[in-house]
Structure formats: C-alpha cells, structure tokens
Coordinates of C-alpha atoms in Angstrom, one line a residue:
M1 CA 2.8 -18.1 10.3
K2 CA 1.4 -14.6 10.6
R3 CA -0.7 -14.1 13.7
R4 CA -4.3 -13.2 13.1
Y5 CA -6.4 -10.9 15.3
S6 CA -10.1 -10.7 15.7
I7 CA -11.9 -7.6 14.4
L8 CA -12.7 -6.3 17.9
R9 CA -9.2 -6.8 19.1
T10 CA -7.8 -5.0 16.1
V11 CA -10.1 -2.1 16.7
V12 CA -9.2 -1.8 20.4
I13 CA -5.5 -2.1 19.8
R14 CA -5.5 0.5 17.0
F15 CA -7.8 2.9 19.1
I16 CA -5.3 2.7 22.0
G17 CA -2.4 3.3 19.7
Y18 CA -3.9 6.3 17.9
F19 CA -5.1 7.8 21.3
L20 CA -1.7 7.5 22.8
G21 CA -0.2 9.0 19.6
I22 CA -2.5 12.0 19.7
E23 CA -1.8 12.6 23.4
I24 CA 2.0 12.5 22.8
V25 CA 1.7 14.9 19.9
I26 CA -0.5 17.3 21.9
S27 CA 2.0 17.1 24.9
V28 CA 4.9 18.0 22.6
L29 CA 2.9 20.9 21.1
E30 CA 1.9 22.1 24.5
D31 CA 5.5 22.4 25.6
I32 CA 6.3 24.4 22.4
F33 CA 3.4 26.8 23.0
S34 CA 4.2 27.1 26.7
S35 CA 7.6 28.4 25.8
L36 CA 6.3 30.7 23.1
V37 CA 3.5 32.3 25.2
Y38 CA 5.0 32.5 28.7
G39 CA 8.7 31.8 28.1
A40 CA 10.8 28.9 29.2
E41 CA 10.5 29.8 33.0
R42 CA 6.7 29.4 33.1
E43 CA 4.4 26.5 32.4
F44 CA 1.6 26.9 29.9
P45 CA -1.7 26.9 31.9
Y46 CA -3.6 24.5 29.7
D47 CA -6.6 24.2 32.0
G48 CA -6.8 27.8 33.0
I49 CA -6.8 29.6 29.6
P50 CA -10.2 31.4 30.1
G51 CA -9.3 32.7 33.5
I52 CA -6.0 34.2 32.5
A53 CA -7.0 35.5 29.1
A54 CA -7.4 39.0 30.6
N55 CA -3.8 39.2 31.6
M56 CA -2.5 38.2 28.2
E57 CA -1.1 40.3 25.5
P58 CA -3.1 40.2 22.2
H59 CA -0.5 38.2 20.4
Q60 CA -0.6 35.7 23.2
I61 CA -4.3 35.4 22.9
A62 CA -3.9 34.8 19.2
Q63 CA -1.4 32.1 20.0
V64 CA -3.7 30.4 22.5
V65 CA -6.5 30.4 19.9
L66 CA -4.1 29.0 17.4
W67 CA -3.2 26.4 19.9
G68 CA -6.8 25.4 20.3
L69 CA -7.3 25.2 16.6
L70 CA -4.1 23.1 16.2
Q71 CA -5.2 20.8 19.0
M72 CA -8.5 20.3 17.2
A73 CA -6.7 19.6 14.0
V74 CA -4.5 17.0 15.7
Y75 CA -7.6 15.2 17.0
C76 CA -9.3 15.4 13.6
V77 CA -6.2 14.0 11.8
G78 CA -5.8 11.3 14.4
I79 CA -9.5 10.3 14.1
A80 CA -9.3 10.4 10.3
L81 CA -6.2 8.2 10.3
F82 CA -7.9 5.8 12.8
A83 CA -11.0 5.6 10.6
R84 CA -8.9 5.0 7.5
S85 CA -7.0 2.2 9.3
I86 CA -10.1 0.5 10.5
S87 CA -11.7 0.9 7.0
R88 CA -8.8 -0.9 5.4
K89 CA -9.2 -3.7 7.9
V90 CA -13.0 -4.0 7.8
S91 CA -14.7 -2.0 5.0
Y92 CA -12.3 -2.9 2.3
P93 CA -12.5 -6.7 2.9
A94 CA -16.3 -6.4 3.3
G95 CA -16.5 -4.6 0.0
R96 CA -14.4 -7.2 -1.8
M97 CA -16.6 -9.9 -0.3
A98 CA -19.8 -8.1 -1.5
E99 CA -18.2 -7.7 -4.9
G100 CA -17.4 -11.4 -5.0
F101 CA -20.9 -12.4 -4.1
R102 CA -22.3 -10.1 -6.9
E103 CA -20.0 -11.8 -9.4
V104 CA -21.1 -15.3 -8.3
S105 CA -24.8 -14.3 -8.4
N106 CA -24.2 -13.1 -12.0
G107 CA -22.8 -16.5 -12.9
N108 CA -19.1 -15.8 -12.8
L109 CA -17.6 -18.8 -11.0
N110 CA -14.0 -17.9 -11.9
I111 CA -13.8 -15.2 -9.3
L112 CA -11.3 -15.6 -6.5
L113 CA -10.7 -13.2 -3.6
D114 CA -7.0 -12.3 -3.0
F115 CA -7.1 -9.5 -0.5
E116 CA -4.8 -9.7 2.6
T117 CA -6.3 -9.4 6.1
E118 CA -5.5 -10.4 9.7
T119 CA -9.1 -10.6 10.9
E120 CA -12.0 -13.1 10.5
F121 CA -12.3 -11.9 6.9
K122 CA -9.3 -14.2 6.1
E123 CA -11.5 -17.2 7.0
M124 CA -14.4 -15.7 5.1
R125 CA -12.2 -15.2 2.1
D126 CA -10.9 -18.7 2.1
A127 CA -14.4 -20.1 2.6
F128 CA -15.7 -18.0 -0.3
N129 CA -12.9 -19.2 -2.6
H130 CA -13.6 -22.8 -1.5
M131 CA -17.3 -22.3 -2.2
T132 CA -16.6 -20.9 -5.7
R133 CA -14.3 -23.8 -6.6
K134 CA -16.9 -26.3 -5.4
L135 CA -19.6 -24.5 -7.4
K136 CA -17.4 -24.5 -10.5
D137 CA -16.7 -28.2 -10.1
Y138 CA -20.4 -28.9 -9.6
E139 CA -21.3 -26.9 -12.7
E140 CA -18.6 -28.7 -14.7
K141 CA -20.0 -32.1 -13.5
R142 CA -23.5 -31.0 -14.3
L143 CA -22.6 -30.0 -17.8
T144 CA -20.7 -33.3 -18.2
M145 CA -23.7 -35.2 -17.0
E146 CA -26.0 -33.2 -19.3
N147 CA -23.8 -33.9 -22.3
E148 CA -23.7 -37.6 -21.4
R149 CA -27.5 -37.7 -21.1
M150 CA -27.8 -36.1 -24.5
R151 CA -25.3 -38.5 -25.9
L152 CA -27.3 -41.4 -24.4
F153 CA -30.4 -40.2 -26.0
S154 CA -28.6 -39.8 -29.4
H155 CA -27.2 -43.3 -29.2
I156 CA -30.5 -44.8 -28.0
A157 CA -32.3 -43.3 -30.9
H158 CA -29.6 -44.6 -33.3
D159 CA -29.7 -48.1 -31.8
L160 CA -33.5 -48.3 -31.8
K161 CA -34.0 -46.9 -35.3
T162 CA -32.6 -49.9 -37.2
P163 CA -34.6 -52.7 -35.4
M164 CA -37.7 -50.6 -35.5
T165 CA -37.3 -50.0 -39.2
T166 CA -36.9 -53.8 -39.7
I167 CA -39.9 -54.6 -37.6
T168 CA -42.0 -52.0 -39.3
G169 CA -41.0 -53.3 -42.8
Y170 CA -41.6 -57.0 -41.9
A171 CA -44.9 -56.3 -40.1
G172 CA -46.1 -54.2 -42.9
A173 CA -45.3 -56.9 -45.4
L174 CA -47.2 -59.5 -43.3
A175 CA -50.1 -57.2 -42.7
S176 CA -50.6 -56.4 -46.4
G177 CA -50.6 -60.0 -47.4
M178 CA -47.4 -59.6 -49.5
V179 CA -45.9 -62.8 -48.1
D180 CA -47.9 -66.0 -48.9
D181 CA -45.2 -68.6 -48.3
A182 CA -45.5 -70.2 -44.8
D183 CA -41.7 -70.6 -44.5
K184 CA -41.2 -67.0 -45.5
Q185 CA -43.8 -65.8 -43.1
R186 CA -42.1 -67.7 -40.3
E187 CA -38.8 -66.1 -41.3
Y188 CA -40.4 -62.7 -41.0
Y189 CA -41.9 -63.5 -37.6
M190 CA -38.6 -64.8 -36.3
A191 CA -36.9 -61.6 -37.6
I192 CA -39.5 -59.5 -35.8
K193 CA -38.9 -61.4 -32.6
A194 CA -35.2 -61.1 -32.9
K195 CA -35.3 -57.4 -33.4
S196 CA -37.8 -57.1 -30.6
D197 CA -35.5 -59.0 -28.3
Q198 CA -32.7 -56.7 -29.3
M199 CA -34.7 -53.6 -28.4
N200 CA -35.7 -55.1 -25.1
A201 CA -32.1 -55.9 -24.3
L202 CA -31.2 -52.3 -25.0
V203 CA -34.0 -50.9 -22.9
D204 CA -33.1 -53.3 -20.0
Q205 CA -29.4 -52.3 -20.2
L206 CA -30.4 -48.6 -20.2
L207 CA -32.7 -49.0 -17.2
S208 CA -29.9 -50.8 -15.3
Y209 CA -27.4 -48.1 -16.2
S210 CA -29.8 -45.3 -15.1
K211 CA -30.7 -47.1 -11.9
L212 CA -27.1 -47.5 -10.9
G213 CA -26.5 -43.8 -11.4
A214 CA -29.5 -42.7 -9.4
P215 CA -28.7 -41.1 -6.0
Q216 CA -31.7 -42.8 -4.3
Y217 CA -30.6 -46.3 -5.4
Q218 CA -29.1 -48.4 -2.7
M219 CA -27.2 -51.6 -3.1
E220 CA -27.8 -54.3 -0.5
L221 CA -24.4 -55.8 0.5
V222 CA -24.4 -59.2 2.0
S223 CA -21.6 -61.7 2.7
A224 CA -21.6 -64.0 -0.3
D225 CA -19.2 -66.5 -2.1
I226 CA -17.8 -64.7 -5.1
A227 CA -16.2 -67.9 -6.4
E228 CA -19.6 -69.6 -6.5
L229 CA -21.1 -66.6 -8.2
L230 CA -18.4 -66.9 -11.0
R231 CA -19.2 -70.6 -11.4
V232 CA -22.9 -70.0 -11.8
A233 CA -22.2 -67.1 -14.2
C234 CA -20.0 -69.4 -16.4
A235 CA -22.5 -72.2 -16.3
S236 CA -25.4 -69.9 -17.4
L237 CA -23.4 -68.9 -20.5
F238 CA -21.9 -72.3 -21.2
G239 CA -24.4 -72.8 -24.1
E240 CA -23.1 -69.7 -25.9
I241 CA -19.5 -70.8 -25.2
E242 CA -20.1 -74.2 -26.7
S243 CA -22.0 -72.8 -29.7
K244 CA -18.9 -70.7 -30.6
Q245 CA -16.6 -73.6 -29.9
M246 CA -14.6 -71.6 -27.4
E247 CA -12.3 -73.3 -24.9
L248 CA -12.9 -72.2 -21.3
D249 CA -10.2 -72.3 -18.7
L250 CA -11.8 -71.9 -15.3
R251 CA -9.4 -71.3 -12.4
L252 CA -11.4 -70.8 -9.2
P253 CA -10.5 -71.8 -5.7
E254 CA -12.4 -74.8 -4.2
E255 CA -13.0 -73.1 -0.9
P256 CA -15.5 -70.3 -0.6
V257 CA -14.3 -66.7 -1.0
F258 CA -16.7 -64.4 0.9
I259 CA -17.0 -60.7 0.4
K260 CA -19.7 -58.1 1.0
M261 CA -21.5 -57.6 -2.3
D262 CA -24.8 -57.1 -4.0
S263 CA -25.1 -60.6 -5.6
L264 CA -27.7 -59.5 -8.2
E265 CA -25.7 -56.5 -9.5
M266 CA -22.4 -58.4 -9.2
S267 CA -23.9 -61.2 -11.3
R268 CA -24.9 -58.7 -13.9
A269 CA -21.4 -57.2 -14.0
V270 CA -19.7 -60.5 -14.3
G271 CA -22.2 -61.7 -16.9
N272 CA -21.6 -58.6 -19.0
L273 CA -17.8 -59.2 -18.9
L274 CA -18.3 -62.8 -20.0
T275 CA -20.8 -61.9 -22.6
N276 CA -18.5 -59.3 -24.0
A277 CA -15.7 -61.9 -24.3
I278 CA -18.0 -64.5 -25.9
R279 CA -19.8 -62.3 -28.4
H280 CA -16.9 -60.0 -29.5
N281 CA -14.4 -62.8 -30.3
P282 CA -14.4 -65.3 -33.2
E283 CA -15.3 -68.9 -33.0
G284 CA -12.7 -71.2 -31.4
S285 CA -11.2 -68.5 -29.2
L286 CA -9.7 -69.2 -25.8
L287 CA -11.4 -67.8 -22.7
S288 CA -9.9 -67.8 -19.2
V289 CA -11.8 -66.9 -16.0
S290 CA -9.8 -66.8 -12.8
L291 CA -10.1 -65.5 -9.2
T292 CA -7.1 -64.6 -7.0
E293 CA -6.8 -63.1 -3.5
E294 CA -4.5 -60.3 -2.5
S295 CA -3.9 -58.8 0.9
E296 CA -6.7 -56.3 0.5
H297 CA -8.5 -57.2 -2.8
I298 CA -10.2 -59.9 -4.7
I299 CA -9.1 -60.0 -8.3
I300 CA -11.3 -61.4 -11.0
Q301 CA -9.6 -61.8 -14.4
I302 CA -11.4 -62.6 -17.7
A303 CA -8.9 -63.0 -20.6
D304 CA -9.2 -64.1 -24.2
N305 CA -7.1 -64.4 -27.3
G306 CA -9.3 -62.2 -29.5
A307 CA -8.5 -59.0 -31.3
I308 CA -6.6 -56.4 -29.3
I309 CA -8.6 -53.3 -28.2
P310 CA -7.4 -50.2 -30.2
E311 CA -5.5 -47.7 -28.0
A312 CA -7.7 -44.9 -29.3
I313 CA -10.7 -46.2 -27.4
E314 CA -9.1 -48.2 -24.6
A315 CA -9.2 -45.2 -22.2
N316 CA -12.9 -44.7 -22.8
L317 CA -13.9 -48.3 -23.1
F318 CA -16.1 -48.2 -20.0
E319 CA -18.0 -45.2 -21.0
P320 CA -21.6 -45.6 -22.4
F321 CA -21.8 -46.7 -26.1
I322 CA -18.1 -47.3 -26.5
S323 CA -17.2 -50.5 -28.2
G324 CA -13.9 -52.1 -29.2
S325 CA -15.4 -53.9 -32.1
D326 CA -18.0 -53.4 -34.8
S327 CA -20.7 -55.1 -32.7
R328 CA -22.8 -52.0 -32.5
S329 CA -22.8 -51.4 -36.2
S330 CA -23.8 -55.0 -36.7
G331 CA -26.6 -54.7 -34.3
S332 CA -25.4 -57.3 -31.8
G333 CA -24.4 -55.0 -28.9
T334 CA -26.0 -52.2 -26.9
G335 CA -22.8 -50.4 -25.9
L336 CA -23.8 -50.2 -22.2
G337 CA -22.5 -53.5 -20.9
L338 CA -19.0 -52.3 -19.8
A339 CA -20.4 -49.0 -18.5
I340 CA -22.7 -51.0 -16.2
V341 CA -19.7 -53.1 -15.0
K342 CA -17.8 -49.9 -14.1
K343 CA -20.8 -48.5 -12.1
V344 CA -21.2 -51.8 -10.2
A345 CA -17.5 -51.9 -9.4
E346 CA -17.6 -48.3 -8.2
Q347 CA -20.6 -49.0 -6.0
H348 CA -18.6 -51.8 -4.4
S349 CA -15.6 -49.4 -3.9
G350 CA -13.7 -51.3 -6.6
D351 CA -12.6 -50.7 -10.1
V352 CA -12.4 -52.4 -13.5
F353 CA -9.8 -52.0 -16.2
V354 CA -8.1 -53.6 -19.1
S355 CA -4.7 -55.1 -18.5
D356 CA -1.9 -56.8 -20.4
T357 CA -1.6 -60.6 -20.1
I358 CA 0.6 -63.4 -21.2
A359 CA 0.4 -65.7 -24.2
P360 CA -1.7 -67.2 -25.5
Y361 CA -4.1 -64.5 -24.4
T362 CA -4.1 -61.0 -25.9
K363 CA -6.2 -59.0 -23.5
M364 CA -7.6 -59.3 -20.0
F365 CA -10.4 -57.5 -18.1
V366 CA -9.7 -57.1 -14.4
L367 CA -12.4 -56.5 -11.8
R368 CA -10.8 -55.6 -8.5
L369 CA -13.0 -55.6 -5.4
P370 CA -12.2 -54.8 -1.7
K371 CA -11.6 -57.8 0.4
N372 CA -13.5 -58.1 3.7
K373 CA -13.8 -54.4 4.0
K374 CA -16.9 -52.2 4.3
S375 CA -17.7 -50.5 1.0
G376 CA -17.2 -46.8 0.9
G377 CA -19.8 -46.2 -1.8
R378 CA -22.5 -43.7 -1.1
N379 CA -25.3 -46.0 -2.4
V380 CA -24.8 -48.9 0.0
Q381 CA -27.0 -50.6 2.4
E382 CA -25.5 -53.5 4.3
S383 CA -27.3 -56.6 5.5
Y384 CA -26.1 -59.4 7.7

C-alpha cells in the first residue's frame, strides 16, 4: 500500500529537497567560476565580490556579474519547479474537486474523480465519489418511487371507475323512478352496497399500504403467540372457506410459539395470504396452513392446489396491483393484498415468497420471520 503524506508534510519535504538541490547546484557553479576567474590555485571570494571588484580585470567583472545572474536564474528555476510540484499536489486536485462539485450542482451525478494524490485529497476524492454514488442511488430510488406513485394513482383510478359507474347508473335509475318493482329496487340497492363495499376495501388497502411505507410510521413489537394468531385468522375466515367447500388442513403446534411482532399488522398480512388463497381458487380446492420452527426463523406456509402462478408475473407478484389471476378484471380484488404482506414482512425483518411444494398442492406462499431476535427494521418500536 502506497504511503500517504499530509499536505503540510509534503510541502516541507519538497521545500527541503529543492532548497538542498539549489545549494548543491550553486556550490558546483561556484567552483567552476572560481577556477575561471582566479584560477585553480585561488578560491572564489563569494562574500567579498564588492570589495575586490577594483582589482579585477574587466572580463573577470563580467564573469562575476554573469555569475550573479546565473545564481539568480538557478534560484528562479528552483522556485518555479517547487511551485509547479506543489501545484500538482495541491492546486490540481483542488481544481478537480471544484470541477466535480460544479458538475454535481448542474445535475450530473455520473461524475467520478480519478486523479492520483498522496495527500488528504485522496480521502476527499473517495468521499466525493461515495457521495455521488449515494446521490445517484437516491435519485434512482426517488424516480422509482415517483413512478410507483403514479402507477398507484393510475390503478386506483382504474379500479374505482367501474364500481363508481355502476353506482351512478343504479342510483340514477332509482332516483328517476325508472324501477318500480320492489324486488328490482332491492337488487339495485344491494348492487350499490356491494360496489360501495368494494370501493371501501380498495381505499382501506391503499391506506394500509401507504401507512406501512411512511417513514414516520412505527410498528409496536410485543411478544405474542404466532400459532394462536394463525388459529384466529383461520377461524375468522372459516365461513368463506366453507362457502367455497374448501378443505382446510391446519398444522399448528399445540404449544405457544412466541415472537416479537405487531399483532395487528401481522394479522392483516396473514389474513391477506389466506384471503388470496380462498378467493383466487375454485370451489373444492385444498388449503393447507402450517407453522414450523427453524434455528433462526419461524416459517409460515400457506399452500393450495389451485392454478399455478405464471412465471411472467411471479417475480413481481408482491408489487402493487399485480395479480396472478383475473380477479382484478372481475372486480373482486384490489391488487394490494400481497404488496401489504411484503411490507409487513420487511418491517419485521422477514420476507415472503412463493415456493414449490409437494402434491397434491401446486403452489405455496412462505412467510419467514426472525425467531426470538430483535427486528432490524427502521420503523420499529418495541414494547415489553
């Protein structure tokens, strides 16, 4: 590793080096002029030139003047070389740094400084390059978030338009007295209520998704039984499971399994996974919910024997408004459920993904959470 010197040490070392070099050159030239003016047997009286000038021949006086000029030239060249050397060590890096800051201020985040130096400018160069990389990453993330926000608005407008059109049409028909039959009126009222509930569900999902992504939002982690949470979640949806004649295989340990979690948000995430499996599969499907413990993780597995998720969307399945079925086009899904699951998992320092499974099941959603470890999420507030 090449040794680095401070700017002050570099200046001092180079000053001493150039000063000694100048003195050596002058000493050599002094010996040469001494032999030219007085001969080899006499020493050149460097300090007594004015006093002996009267005893010199004209050509000797000219040589002494030439010697003085040459001495001044040696000092000037030495000073110029010293200044140039220091300039390359200080002024050049400083100029490159200033140029880099101008480029960044003009919006060019692709600028990288590559000058070589042995002084503190090396640390400044590396810090500048690190700063520009961070700024570029931040700008890319900002643009990604902006595109996601615009995509959210677009999908929200799309998902709200259909139920709003239905509500407007039915309400207009009822208000104008076009529907006289009581049963027909009730049908219209029920349709309006169903579409209103659908819109409320979309708004609730959107608010939950936005809340989880807000920097100021804090989860409250408490020690709770994740096995009991799964039992309660399955029980709350048992009516829907029965209505679709699905067969539920519940494999949960009898003893409590405690982890640090936000019970409200975790219930929402588990509920979304179960709802996704219930609503997006045909009647009579098989549904399995299990919980297993590993050395460092709690693994929640929700499997079914429904349609396989297309590979084209599997990688983006947990992004907003991505669906593996035609549920959104049919108006039965909001497209935010799995995105909320992903955010809840991340806030608990866990993850969620789709995994292969064994027959008779065709796909399995896996929610993996840290076991008895403090969450590393930024939006966490623990309680005991």
